[in-house]
Coordinates of C-alpha atoms in Angstrom, one line a residue:
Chain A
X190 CA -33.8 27.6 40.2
X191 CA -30.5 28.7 40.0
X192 CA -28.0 29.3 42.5
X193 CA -27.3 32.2 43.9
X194 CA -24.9 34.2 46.5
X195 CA -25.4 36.1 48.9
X196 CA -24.8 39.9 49.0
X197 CA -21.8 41.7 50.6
X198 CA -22.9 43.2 53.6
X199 CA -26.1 41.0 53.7
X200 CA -26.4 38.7 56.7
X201 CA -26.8 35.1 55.9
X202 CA -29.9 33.1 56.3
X203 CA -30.4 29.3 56.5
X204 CA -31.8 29.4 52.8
X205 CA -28.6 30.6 51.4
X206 CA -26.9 27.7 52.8
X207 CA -29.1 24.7 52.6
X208 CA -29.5 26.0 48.7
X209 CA -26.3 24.2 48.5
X210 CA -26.6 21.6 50.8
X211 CA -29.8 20.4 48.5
X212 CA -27.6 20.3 45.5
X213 CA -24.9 18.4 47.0
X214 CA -27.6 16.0 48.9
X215 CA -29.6 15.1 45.7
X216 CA -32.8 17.2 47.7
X217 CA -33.4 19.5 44.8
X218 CA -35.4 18.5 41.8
X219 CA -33.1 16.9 39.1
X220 CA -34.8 19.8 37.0
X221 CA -32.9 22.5 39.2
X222 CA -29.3 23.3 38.7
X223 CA -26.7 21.2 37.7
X224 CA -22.9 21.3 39.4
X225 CA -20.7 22.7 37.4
X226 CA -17.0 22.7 39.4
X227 CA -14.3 24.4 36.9
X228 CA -11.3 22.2 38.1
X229 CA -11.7 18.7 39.2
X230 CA -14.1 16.4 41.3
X231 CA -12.8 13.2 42.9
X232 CA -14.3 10.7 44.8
X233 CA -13.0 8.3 47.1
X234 CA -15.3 5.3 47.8
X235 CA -13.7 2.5 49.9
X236 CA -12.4 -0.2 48.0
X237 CA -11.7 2.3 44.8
X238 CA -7.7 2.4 46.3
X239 CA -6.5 5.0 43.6
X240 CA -7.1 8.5 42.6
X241 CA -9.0 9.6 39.6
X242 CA -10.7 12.8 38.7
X243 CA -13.7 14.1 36.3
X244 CA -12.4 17.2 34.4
X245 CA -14.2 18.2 31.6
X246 CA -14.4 17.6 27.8
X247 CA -12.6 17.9 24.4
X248 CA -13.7 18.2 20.8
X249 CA -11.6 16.0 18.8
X250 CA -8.3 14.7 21.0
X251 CA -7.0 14.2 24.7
X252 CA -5.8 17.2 26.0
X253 CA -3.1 19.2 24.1
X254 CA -2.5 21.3 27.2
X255 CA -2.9 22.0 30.7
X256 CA -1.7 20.0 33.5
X257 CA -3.2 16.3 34.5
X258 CA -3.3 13.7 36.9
X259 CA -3.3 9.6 37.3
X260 CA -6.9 8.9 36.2
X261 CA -8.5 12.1 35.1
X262 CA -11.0 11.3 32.5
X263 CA -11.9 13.6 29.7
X264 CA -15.4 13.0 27.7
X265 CA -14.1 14.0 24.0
X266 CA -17.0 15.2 21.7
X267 CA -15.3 14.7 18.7
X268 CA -14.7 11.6 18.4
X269 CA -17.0 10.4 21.0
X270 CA -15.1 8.3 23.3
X271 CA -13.7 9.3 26.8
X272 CA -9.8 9.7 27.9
X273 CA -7.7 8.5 30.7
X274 CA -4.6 9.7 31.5
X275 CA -2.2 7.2 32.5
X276 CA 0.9 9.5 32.8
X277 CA 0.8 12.0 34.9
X278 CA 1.7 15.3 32.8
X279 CA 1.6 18.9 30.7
X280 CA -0.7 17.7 28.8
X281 CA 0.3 14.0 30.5
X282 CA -0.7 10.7 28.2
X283 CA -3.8 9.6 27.2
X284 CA -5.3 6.3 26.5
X285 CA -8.5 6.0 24.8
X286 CA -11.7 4.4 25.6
X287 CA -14.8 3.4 23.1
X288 CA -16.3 5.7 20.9
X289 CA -17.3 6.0 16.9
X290 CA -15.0 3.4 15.0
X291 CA -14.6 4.7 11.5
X292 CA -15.1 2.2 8.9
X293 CA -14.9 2.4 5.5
X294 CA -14.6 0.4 2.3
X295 CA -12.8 1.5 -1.1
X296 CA -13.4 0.9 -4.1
X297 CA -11.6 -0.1 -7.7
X298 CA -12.6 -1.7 -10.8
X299 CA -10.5 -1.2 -13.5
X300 CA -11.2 -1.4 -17.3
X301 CA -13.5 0.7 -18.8
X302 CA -16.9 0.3 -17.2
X303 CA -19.4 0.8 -14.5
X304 CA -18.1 0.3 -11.3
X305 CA -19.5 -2.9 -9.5
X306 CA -20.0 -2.3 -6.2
X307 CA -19.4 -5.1 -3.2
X308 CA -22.1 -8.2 -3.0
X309 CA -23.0 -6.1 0.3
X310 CA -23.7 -2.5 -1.0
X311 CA -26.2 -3.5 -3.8
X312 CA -29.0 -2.4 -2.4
X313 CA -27.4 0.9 -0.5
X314 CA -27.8 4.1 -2.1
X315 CA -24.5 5.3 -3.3
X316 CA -23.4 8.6 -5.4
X317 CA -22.4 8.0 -9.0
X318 CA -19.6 5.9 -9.6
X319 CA -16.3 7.5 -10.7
X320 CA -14.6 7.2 -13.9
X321 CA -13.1 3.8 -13.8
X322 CA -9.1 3.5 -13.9
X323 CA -7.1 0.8 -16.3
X324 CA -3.9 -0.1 -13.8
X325 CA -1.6 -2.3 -15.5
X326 CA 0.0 -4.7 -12.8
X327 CA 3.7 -5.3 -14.0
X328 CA 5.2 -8.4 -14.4
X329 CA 7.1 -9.4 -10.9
X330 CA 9.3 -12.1 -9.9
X331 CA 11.8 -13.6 -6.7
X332 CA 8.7 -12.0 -4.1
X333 CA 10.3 -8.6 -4.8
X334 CA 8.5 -5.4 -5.8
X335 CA 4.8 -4.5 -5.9
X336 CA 1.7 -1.9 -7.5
X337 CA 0.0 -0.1 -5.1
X338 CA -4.1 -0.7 -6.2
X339 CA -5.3 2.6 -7.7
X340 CA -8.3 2.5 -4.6
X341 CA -10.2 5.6 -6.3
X342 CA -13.2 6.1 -4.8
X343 CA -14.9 5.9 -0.9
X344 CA -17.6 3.6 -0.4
X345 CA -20.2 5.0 2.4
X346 CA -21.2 2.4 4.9
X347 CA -24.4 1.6 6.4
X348 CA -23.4 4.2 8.6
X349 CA -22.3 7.6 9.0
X350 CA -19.0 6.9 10.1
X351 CA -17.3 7.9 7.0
X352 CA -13.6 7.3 7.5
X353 CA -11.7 10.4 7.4
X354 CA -8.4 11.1 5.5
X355 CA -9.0 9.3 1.9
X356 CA -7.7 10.5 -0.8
X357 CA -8.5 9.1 -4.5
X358 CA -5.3 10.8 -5.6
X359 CA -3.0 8.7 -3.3
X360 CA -4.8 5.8 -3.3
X361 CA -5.3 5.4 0.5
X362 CA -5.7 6.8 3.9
X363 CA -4.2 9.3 6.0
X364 CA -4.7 8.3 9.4
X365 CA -6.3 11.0 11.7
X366 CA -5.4 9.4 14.8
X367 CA -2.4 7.5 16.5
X368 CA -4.2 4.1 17.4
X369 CA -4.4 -0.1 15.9
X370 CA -6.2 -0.1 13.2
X371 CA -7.7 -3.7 11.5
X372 CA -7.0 -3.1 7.4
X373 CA -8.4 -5.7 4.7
X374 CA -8.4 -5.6 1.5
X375 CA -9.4 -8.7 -1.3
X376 CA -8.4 -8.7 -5.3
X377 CA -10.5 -10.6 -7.1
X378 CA -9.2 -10.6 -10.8
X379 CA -10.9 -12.6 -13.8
X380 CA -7.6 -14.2 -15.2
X381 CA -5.1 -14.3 -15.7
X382 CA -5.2 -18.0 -17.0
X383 CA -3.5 -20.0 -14.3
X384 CA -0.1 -20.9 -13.1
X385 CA 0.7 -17.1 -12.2
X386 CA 1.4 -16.2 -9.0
X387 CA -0.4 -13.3 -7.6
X388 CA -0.2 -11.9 -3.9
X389 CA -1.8 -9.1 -2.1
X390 CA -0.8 -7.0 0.9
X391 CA -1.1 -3.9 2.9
X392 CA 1.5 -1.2 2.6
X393 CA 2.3 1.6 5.2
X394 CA 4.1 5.1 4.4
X395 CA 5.1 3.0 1.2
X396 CA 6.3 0.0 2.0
X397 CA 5.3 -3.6 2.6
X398 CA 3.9 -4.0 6.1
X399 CA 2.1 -7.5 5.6
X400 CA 1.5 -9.7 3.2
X401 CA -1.9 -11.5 2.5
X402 CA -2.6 -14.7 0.8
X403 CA 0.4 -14.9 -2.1
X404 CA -1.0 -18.3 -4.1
X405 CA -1.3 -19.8 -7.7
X406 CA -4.0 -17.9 -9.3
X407 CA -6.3 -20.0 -11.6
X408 CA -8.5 -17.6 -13.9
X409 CA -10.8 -15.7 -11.1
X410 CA -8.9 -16.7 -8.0
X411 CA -9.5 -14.2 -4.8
X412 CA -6.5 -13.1 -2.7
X413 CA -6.9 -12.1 0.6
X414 CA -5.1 -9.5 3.5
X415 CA -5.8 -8.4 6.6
X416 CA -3.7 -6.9 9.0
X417 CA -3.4 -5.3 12.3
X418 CA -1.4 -2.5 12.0
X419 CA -0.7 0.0 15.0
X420 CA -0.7 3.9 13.0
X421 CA 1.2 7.2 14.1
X422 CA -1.4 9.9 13.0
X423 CA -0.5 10.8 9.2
X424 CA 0.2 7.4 8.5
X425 CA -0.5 6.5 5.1
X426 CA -2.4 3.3 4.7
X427 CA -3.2 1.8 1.1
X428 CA -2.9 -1.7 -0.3
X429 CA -0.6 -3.4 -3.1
X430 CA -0.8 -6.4 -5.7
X431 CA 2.8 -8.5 -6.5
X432 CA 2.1 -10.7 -10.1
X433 CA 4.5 -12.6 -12.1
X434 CA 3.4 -12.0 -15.0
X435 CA 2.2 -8.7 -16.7
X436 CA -1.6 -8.4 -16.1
X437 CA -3.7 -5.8 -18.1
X438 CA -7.4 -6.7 -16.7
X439 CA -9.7 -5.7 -19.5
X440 CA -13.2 -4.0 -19.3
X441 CA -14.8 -4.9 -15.8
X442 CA -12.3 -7.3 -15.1
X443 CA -10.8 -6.9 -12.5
X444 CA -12.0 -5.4 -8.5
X445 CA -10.8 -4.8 -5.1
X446 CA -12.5 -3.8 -2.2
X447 CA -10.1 -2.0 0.7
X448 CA -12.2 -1.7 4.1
X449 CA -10.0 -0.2 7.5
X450 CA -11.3 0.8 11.2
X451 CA -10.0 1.9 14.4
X452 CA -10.3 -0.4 16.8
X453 CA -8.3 0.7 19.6
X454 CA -5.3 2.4 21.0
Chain B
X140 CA -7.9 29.0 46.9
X141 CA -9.2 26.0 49.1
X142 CA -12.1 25.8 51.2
X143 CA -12.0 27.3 54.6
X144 CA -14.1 26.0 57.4
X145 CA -15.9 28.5 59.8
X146 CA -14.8 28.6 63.4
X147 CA -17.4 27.6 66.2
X148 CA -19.0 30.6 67.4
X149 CA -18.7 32.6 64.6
X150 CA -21.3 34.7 62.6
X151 CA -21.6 32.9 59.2
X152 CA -20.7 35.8 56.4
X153 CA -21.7 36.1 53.2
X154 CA -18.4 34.9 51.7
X155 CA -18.5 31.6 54.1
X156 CA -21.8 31.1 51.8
X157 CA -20.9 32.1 48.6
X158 CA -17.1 30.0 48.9
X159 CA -19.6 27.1 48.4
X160 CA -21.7 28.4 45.7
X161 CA -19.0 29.5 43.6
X162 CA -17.4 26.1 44.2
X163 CA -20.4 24.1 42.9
X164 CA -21.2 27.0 40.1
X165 CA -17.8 27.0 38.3
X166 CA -17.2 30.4 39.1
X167 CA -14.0 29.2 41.5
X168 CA -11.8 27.3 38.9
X169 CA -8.7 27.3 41.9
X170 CA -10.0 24.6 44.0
X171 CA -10.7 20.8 43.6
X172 CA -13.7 18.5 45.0
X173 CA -12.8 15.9 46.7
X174 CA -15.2 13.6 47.9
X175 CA -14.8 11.0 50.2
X176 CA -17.3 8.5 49.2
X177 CA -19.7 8.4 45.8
X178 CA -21.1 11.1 43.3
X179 CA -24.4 10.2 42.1
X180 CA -26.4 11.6 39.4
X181 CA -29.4 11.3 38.2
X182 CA -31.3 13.7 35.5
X183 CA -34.6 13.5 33.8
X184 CA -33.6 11.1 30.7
X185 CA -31.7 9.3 32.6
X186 CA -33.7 7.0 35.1
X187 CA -31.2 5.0 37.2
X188 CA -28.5 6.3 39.2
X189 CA -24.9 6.1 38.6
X190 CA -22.1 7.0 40.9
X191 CA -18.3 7.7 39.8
X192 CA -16.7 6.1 42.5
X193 CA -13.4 7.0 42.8
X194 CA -10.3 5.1 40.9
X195 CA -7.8 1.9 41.2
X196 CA -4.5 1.8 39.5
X197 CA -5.3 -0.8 37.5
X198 CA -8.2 -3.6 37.5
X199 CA -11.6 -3.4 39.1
X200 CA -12.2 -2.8 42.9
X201 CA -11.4 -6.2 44.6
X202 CA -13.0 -5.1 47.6
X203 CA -15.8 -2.5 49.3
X204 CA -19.5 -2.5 48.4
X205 CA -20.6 -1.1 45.2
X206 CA -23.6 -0.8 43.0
X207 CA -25.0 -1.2 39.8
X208 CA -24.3 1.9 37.6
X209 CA -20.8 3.0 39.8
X210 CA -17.8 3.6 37.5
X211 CA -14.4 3.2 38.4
X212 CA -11.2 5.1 36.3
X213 CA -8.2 2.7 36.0
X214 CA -4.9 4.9 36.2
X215 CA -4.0 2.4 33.5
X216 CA -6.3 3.7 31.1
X217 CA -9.4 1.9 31.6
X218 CA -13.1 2.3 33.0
X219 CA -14.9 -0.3 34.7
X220 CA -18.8 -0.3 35.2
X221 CA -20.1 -2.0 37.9
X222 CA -22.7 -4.5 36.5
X223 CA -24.2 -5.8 39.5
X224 CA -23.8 -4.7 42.7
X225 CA -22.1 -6.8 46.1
X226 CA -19.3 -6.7 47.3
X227 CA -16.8 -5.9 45.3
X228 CA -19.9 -6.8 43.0
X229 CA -19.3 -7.7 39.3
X230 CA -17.5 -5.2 36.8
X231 CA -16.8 -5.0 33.2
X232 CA -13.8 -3.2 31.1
X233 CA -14.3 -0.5 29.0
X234 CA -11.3 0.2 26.6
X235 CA -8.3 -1.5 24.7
X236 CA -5.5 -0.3 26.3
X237 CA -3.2 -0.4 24.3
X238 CA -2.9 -4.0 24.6
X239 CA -1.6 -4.4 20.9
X240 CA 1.7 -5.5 19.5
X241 CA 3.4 -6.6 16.2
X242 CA 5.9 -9.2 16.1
X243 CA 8.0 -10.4 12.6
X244 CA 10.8 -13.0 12.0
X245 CA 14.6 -12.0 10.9
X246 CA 15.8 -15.2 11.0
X247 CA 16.3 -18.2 8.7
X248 CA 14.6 -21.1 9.5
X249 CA 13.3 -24.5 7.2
X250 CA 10.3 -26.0 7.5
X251 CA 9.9 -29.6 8.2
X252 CA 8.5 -31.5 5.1
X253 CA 4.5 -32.8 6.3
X254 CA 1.6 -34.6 4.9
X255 CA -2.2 -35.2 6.1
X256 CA -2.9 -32.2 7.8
X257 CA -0.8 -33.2 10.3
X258 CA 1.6 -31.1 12.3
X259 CA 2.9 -28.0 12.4
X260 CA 6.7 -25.9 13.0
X261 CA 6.5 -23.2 15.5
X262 CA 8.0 -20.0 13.7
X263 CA 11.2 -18.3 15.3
X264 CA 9.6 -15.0 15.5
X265 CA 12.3 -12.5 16.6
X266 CA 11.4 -9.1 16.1
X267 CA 9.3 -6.5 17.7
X268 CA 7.3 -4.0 15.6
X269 CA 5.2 -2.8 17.9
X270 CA 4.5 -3.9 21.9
X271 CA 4.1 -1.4 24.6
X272 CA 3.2 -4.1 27.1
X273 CA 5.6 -6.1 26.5
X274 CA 3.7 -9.3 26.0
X275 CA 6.2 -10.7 23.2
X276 CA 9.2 -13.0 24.0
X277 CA 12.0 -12.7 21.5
X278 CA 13.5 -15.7 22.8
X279 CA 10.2 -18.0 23.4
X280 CA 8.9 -16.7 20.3
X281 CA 5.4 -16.0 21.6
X282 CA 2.8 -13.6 23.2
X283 CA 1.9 -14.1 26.9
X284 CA -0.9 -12.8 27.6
X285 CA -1.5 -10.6 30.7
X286 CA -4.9 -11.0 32.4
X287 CA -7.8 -13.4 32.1
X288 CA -10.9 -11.5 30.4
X289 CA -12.1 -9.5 27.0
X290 CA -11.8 -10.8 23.1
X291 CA -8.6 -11.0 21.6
X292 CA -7.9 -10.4 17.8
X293 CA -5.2 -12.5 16.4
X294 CA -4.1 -12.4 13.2
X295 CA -0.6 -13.2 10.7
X296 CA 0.9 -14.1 7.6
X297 CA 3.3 -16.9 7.0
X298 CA 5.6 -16.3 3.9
X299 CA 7.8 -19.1 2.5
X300 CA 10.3 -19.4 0.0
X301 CA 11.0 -22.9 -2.1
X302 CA 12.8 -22.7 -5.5
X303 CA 10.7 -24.9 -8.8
X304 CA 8.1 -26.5 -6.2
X305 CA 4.8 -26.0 -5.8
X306 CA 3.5 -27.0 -2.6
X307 CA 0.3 -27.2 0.2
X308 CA 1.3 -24.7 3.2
X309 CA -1.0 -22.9 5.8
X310 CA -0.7 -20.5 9.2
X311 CA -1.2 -22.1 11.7
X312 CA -2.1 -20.2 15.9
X313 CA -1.0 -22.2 18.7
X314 CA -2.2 -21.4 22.3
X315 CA 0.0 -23.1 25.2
X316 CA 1.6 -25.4 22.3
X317 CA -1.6 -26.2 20.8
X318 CA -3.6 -25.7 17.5
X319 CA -6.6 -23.6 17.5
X320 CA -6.7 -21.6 14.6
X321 CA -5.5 -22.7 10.9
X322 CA -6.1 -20.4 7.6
X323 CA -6.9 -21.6 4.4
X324 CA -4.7 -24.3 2.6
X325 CA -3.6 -23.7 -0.8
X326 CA -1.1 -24.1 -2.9
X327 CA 2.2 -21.8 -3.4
X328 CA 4.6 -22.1 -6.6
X329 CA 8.3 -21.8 -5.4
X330 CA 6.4 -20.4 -2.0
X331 CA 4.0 -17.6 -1.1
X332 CA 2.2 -16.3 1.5
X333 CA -0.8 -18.1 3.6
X334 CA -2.9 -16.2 6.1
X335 CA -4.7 -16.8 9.5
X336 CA -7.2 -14.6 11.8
X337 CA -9.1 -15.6 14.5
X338 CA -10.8 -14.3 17.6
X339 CA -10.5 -15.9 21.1
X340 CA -11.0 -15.2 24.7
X341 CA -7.6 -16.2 26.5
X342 CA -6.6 -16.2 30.0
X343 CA -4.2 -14.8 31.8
X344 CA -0.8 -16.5 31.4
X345 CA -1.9 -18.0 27.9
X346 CA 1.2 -19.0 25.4
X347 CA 0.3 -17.3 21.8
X348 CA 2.7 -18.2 19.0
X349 CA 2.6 -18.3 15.4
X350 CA 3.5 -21.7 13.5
X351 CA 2.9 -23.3 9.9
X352 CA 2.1 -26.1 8.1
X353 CA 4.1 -27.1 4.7
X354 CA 4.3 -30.2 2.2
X355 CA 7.8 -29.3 1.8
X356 CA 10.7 -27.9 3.3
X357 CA 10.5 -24.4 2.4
X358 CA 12.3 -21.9 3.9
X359 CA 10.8 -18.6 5.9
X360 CA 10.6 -16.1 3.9
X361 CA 12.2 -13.0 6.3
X362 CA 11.3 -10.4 4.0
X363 CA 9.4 -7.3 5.2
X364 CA 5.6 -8.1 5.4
X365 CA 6.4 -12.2 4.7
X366 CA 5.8 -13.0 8.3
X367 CA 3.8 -10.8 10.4
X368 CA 2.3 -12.2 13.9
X369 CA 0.1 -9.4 15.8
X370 CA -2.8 -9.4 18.7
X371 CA -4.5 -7.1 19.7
X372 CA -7.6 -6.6 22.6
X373 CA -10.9 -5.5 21.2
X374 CA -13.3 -6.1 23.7

């Protein structure tokens, strides 16, 4: 049952006491109350040399306010992973620990056509694919310059882990929280003929960050990036192509497939 | 306010009652618990007993007795679990972190013309993106990593430049001056870009650097995303 206190002017009895005594001891039934303590609860074992503190729970972030300690943890609902402050602080600073990794892959083929999904997803239930975009990759040279891949459309994984923050309009993600992130993304063009040089790579707020694999392209070559990339929230993450040579992929002839996840601080 | 002990002799009131109540209720948000040994639970649902233990600044417990199920906060931002129990017993990390960091190269360097698969130039990587554990060596050119333990994700691009040549080149990670990863070989037309990624579980005081393999002397390309060289813990 639950607790409860005892009333002014009433004297004492044992019961009122050893109520909490049980609780604290484990004596109760697990069914009874739970210990709720609206501040924090430490404990001290020997051989654990250092303070730390349980204090509560989020819904979506470390703390934005209120004052911390050293080694308070935070469960966070949100996005299901627990906090630990290593800087003491209003709010302090927060480093994070497990929870969901977001993982998603996107999606182009250009030319007019059905949208071919990856080797993987055939046998997934997916919603209609969208109207297919024609992207004309301009002709490059001296490694300078690039097109960022029209990515238009989110993939669902095998899981409900939808990545949050795509956006078919900019071609890419908005990252919804400061962490490292593992980005990959493959172009797998039929043609052009062979002898052109074609390179991909991943871009951040814009601009190069890394290059993938930049080879000689013979008709239906493959080119490969992956990158570990460390994101500020509101980052925007989306993927590029550099060709020398003007490539206009006809119907269906031409994908990419853009995958990214959080995989720690 | 804090706890208040009742003096010997004294008739117990029902305030010296209720202190405790609303302590353990969350009706007194003023005042901390502190206790000086474990915290166990155990609820229906959840069989075996765990105990939040207390806290280290950084590591597991190196000594007192523990047991399987206790959990320990790391001031550095990680939990351990206690996996079997002795003394200190066996723990395991939970959390990255932030043991990430992004290194890139600013400055020229040629590549030494190879053939048969053999060999490799260490790259002068000079710059830090991205390191806030300071694992990278501007100087050495190379990651050291900190502590023995978890899975490491290592991965970078190797761009070269090499006017009217067409050429074999690859990545190439070293680990204490040797070869243990190599991405795919192809060919490049006046250079390009060659990638590697692999995973691997170093220990502590390991030499990570970044190196390549060409079938000419091309120059590194220093352009922005042409030579990129990161790590990063995962597990």
């Amino acid at each position: 049952m639950a607790l409860y206190s005892v009333a002014s002017g009433q004297p004492p009895a044992a019961a009122d006491l050893n109520q909490v005594i049980n609780l604290l001891s484990g004596a109760s039934s697990p069914t009874s109350s739970s210990m709720q303590v609206a501040n924090r609860i430490r404990a001290q074992l020997t051989g654990a040399t250092a303070t730390s503190g349980l204090v509560g729970s989020t819904s979506g972030g470390a703390p934005a306010s209120g004052t911390f300690a050293l080694g308070d943890l935070v469960v966070d609902t949100g996005y299901n992973c627990l906090w630990v402050c290593t800087g003491a602080g209003t709010p302090g600073t927060w480093k994070r620990i497990g929870g969901q990794t977001w993982t998603s892959v996107n999606w182009i083929s250009t030319g007019v056509g059905s949208i071919a999904f990856p080797p993987d997803q055939t046998t997934g239930n997916f919603p209609p694919a969208p109207t297919a975009i024609n992207q004309t990759f301009f002709t490059r040279s001296g490694r300078v310059g690039f097109d960022v891949i029209q990515a238009n459309y989110q993939v669902p994984e095998f899981y409900p882990y939808l990545f949050p923050g795509f956006s078919d309009s900019a071609y890419g993600y908005t990252i919804p929280l400061t962490g490292t992130y593992l980005v990959t993304n493959y172009l797998a063009p039929s043609g052009p003929t062979g002898g052109t040089d074609l390179g991909s790579m991943i871009l951040k707020n814009g601009q190069v960050y890394q290059y993938g694999t930049e080879t000689l392209s013979f008709g239906s070559a493959t080119h490969k990036a992956t990158s570990i990339v460390h994101c500020t929230a509101g980052d925007l993450i989306q993927v590029g192509a550099y060709a020398e040579g003007q490539y206009s992929p006809t119907a269906s002839s031409f994908q990419a497939g853009f995958r990214i996840a959080y995989i720690g601080n | 306010m804090a706890l208040y002990t009742v003096s010997g002799g004294t008739a117990l009131a029902p305030q010296d009652i209720n202190q405790l109540t609303n302590l353990v209720t969350g009706v007194d948000a003023s005042t901390q618990v502190t206790v000086g040994n474990a915290i166990q639970s155990i609820t229906p649902g959840c069989p075996a007993p765990s105990r939040y233990v207390g806290g280290t600044t950084t590591g597991a417990p190196s000594s007192g007795t523990f047991l399987a199920g206790d959990m320990v906060i790391a001031q550095d931002g990680f939990v351990w679990i206690c996996v079997t129990g002795g003394t200190p017993g066996t723990w395991y990390r939970q959390g990255t972190g932030d043991y990430q960091a992004t290194a890139t190269q600013g400055v020229a360097q040629t590549l030494t013309s190879r053939s048969t698969q053999t060999g490799f130039d260490v790259l002068n990587v000079d710059t830090v993106v991205s390191d806030p554990h300071n694992m990278f060596s501007t100087s050495n050119h190379r990651f050291t990593i900190p502590f023995s333990g978890g899975t490491w994700l290592v991965n970078a691009t190797v761009g070269t430049l090499l006017a009217s040549t067409t050429f074999s080149q690859t990545a190439i990670l070293t680990k204490n001056g040797t070869a243990f990863a190599r991405g795919t070989e192809a060919k490049v037309v006046n250079g390009g870009s060659s990638i590697v990624t692999d995973l691997q579980q170093f220990a502590s005081g390991d030499l990570i650097q970044l190196a390549a393999y060409a079938e000419a002397a091309a120059a590194v390309n220093t352009g922005a995303g042409r030579v990129v060289f990161s790590l990063c813990l995962i597990a």
